Coordinates of C-alpha atoms in Angstrom, one line a residue:
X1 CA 21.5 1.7 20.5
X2 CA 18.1 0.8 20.1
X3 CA 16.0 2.0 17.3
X4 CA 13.2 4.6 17.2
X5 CA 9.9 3.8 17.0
X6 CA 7.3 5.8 15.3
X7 CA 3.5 5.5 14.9
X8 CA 2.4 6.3 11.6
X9 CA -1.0 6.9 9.6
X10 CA -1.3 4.5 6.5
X11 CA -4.3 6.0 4.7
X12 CA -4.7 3.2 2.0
X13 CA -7.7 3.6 -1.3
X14 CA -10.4 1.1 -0.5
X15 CA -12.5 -0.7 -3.5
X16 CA -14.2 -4.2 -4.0
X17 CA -16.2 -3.7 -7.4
X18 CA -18.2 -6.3 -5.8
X19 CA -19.4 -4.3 -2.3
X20 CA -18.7 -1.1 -3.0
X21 CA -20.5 1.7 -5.4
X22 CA -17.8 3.9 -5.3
X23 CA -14.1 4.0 -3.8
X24 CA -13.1 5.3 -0.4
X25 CA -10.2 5.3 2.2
X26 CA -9.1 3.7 5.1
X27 CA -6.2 4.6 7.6
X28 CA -4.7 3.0 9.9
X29 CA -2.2 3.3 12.4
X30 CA 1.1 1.6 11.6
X31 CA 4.3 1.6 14.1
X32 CA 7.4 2.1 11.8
X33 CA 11.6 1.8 12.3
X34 CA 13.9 2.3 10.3
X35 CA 14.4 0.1 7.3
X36 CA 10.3 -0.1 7.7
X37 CA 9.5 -0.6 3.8
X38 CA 5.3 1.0 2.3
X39 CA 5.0 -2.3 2.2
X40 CA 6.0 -4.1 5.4
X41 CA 3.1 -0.9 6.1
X42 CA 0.8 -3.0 3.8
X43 CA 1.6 -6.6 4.6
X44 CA 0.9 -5.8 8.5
X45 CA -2.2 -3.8 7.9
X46 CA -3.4 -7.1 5.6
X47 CA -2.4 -9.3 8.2
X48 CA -3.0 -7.8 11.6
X49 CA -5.4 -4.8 11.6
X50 CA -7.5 -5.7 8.0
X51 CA -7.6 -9.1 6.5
X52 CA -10.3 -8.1 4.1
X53 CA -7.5 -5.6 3.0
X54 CA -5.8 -6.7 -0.7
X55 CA -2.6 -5.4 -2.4
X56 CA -0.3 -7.5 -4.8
X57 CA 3.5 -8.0 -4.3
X58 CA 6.0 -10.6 -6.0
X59 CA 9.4 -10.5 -5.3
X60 CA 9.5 -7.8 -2.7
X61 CA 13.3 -6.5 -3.9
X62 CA 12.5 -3.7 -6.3
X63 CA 13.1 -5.7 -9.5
X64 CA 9.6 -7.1 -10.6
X65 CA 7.7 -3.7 -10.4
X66 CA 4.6 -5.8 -9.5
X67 CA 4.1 -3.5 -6.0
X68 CA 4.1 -0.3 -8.0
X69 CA 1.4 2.8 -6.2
X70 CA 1.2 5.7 -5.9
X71 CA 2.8 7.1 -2.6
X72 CA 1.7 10.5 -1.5
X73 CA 0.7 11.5 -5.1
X74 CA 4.1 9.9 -6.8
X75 CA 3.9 6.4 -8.4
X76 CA 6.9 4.3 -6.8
X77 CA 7.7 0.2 -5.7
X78 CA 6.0 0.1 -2.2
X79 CA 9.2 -2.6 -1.6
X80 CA 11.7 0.0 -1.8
X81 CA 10.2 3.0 -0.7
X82 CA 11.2 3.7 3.2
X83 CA 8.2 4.6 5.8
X84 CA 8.9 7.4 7.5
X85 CA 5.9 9.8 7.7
X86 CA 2.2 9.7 7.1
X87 CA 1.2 8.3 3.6
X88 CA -1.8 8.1 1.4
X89 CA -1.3 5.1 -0.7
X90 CA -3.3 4.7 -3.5
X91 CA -3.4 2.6 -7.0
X92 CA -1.7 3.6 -10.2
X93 CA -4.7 3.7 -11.9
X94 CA -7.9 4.0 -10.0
X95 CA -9.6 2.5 -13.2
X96 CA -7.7 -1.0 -13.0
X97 CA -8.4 -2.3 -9.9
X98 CA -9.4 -5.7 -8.9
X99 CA -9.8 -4.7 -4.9
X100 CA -8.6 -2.0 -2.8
X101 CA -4.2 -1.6 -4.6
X102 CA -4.6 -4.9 -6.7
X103 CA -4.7 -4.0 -10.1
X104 CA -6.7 -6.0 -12.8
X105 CA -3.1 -6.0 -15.1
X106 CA 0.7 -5.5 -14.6
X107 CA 1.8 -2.0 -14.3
X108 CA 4.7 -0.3 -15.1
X109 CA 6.9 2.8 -14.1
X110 CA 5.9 4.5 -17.1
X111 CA 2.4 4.7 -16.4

């Protein structure tokens, strides 16, 4: 049984303080199967399609909370939540942001 492939669109929040006057967004096109994590999403799109492209992950398990953003409007770990659909991926806090999803200081789930 093999599995199904999907093409997906990964609209990601774009901002380098030191380029841009004011934040914008991206999206790209992302193949997906199952088990395909937001952040495999990120990690290819930084790797294959953007390498300008910056977000921050640490241990990539769901325990560190370091990859938190909001997903479609909801603030989760981009490690542990599944890609399955279109997504607009944005930072916790617009106001924190080194680059594009890295944020100046560690989040939290409370935020």
């Amino acid at each position: 049984m093999s599995e199904e492939k999907k093409i997906v669109n990964v609209k990601v929040f774009r901002f380098d303080p030191a380029n841009n006057k004011e934040p914008h967004y991206d999206t790209f096109q992302v193949e997906t199967t199952l088990g395909f994590s937001v952040y495999n999403a990120l990690k290819y799109i930084a790797e294959n399609l953007d390498p300008t492209f910056s977000f921050y992950a640490s241990c990539r398990i769901g325990q560190c909370q370091g990859c938190l953003a909001k997903i479609n409007g909801k603030v989760k770990r981009t490690c542990t939540t599944m890609l399955t659909d279109d997504v607009v991926v944005d930072p916790v806090n617009a106001d924190n942001v080194l680059r594009d999803l890295t944020p100046k200081s560690k989040l939290s789930l409370e935020q």
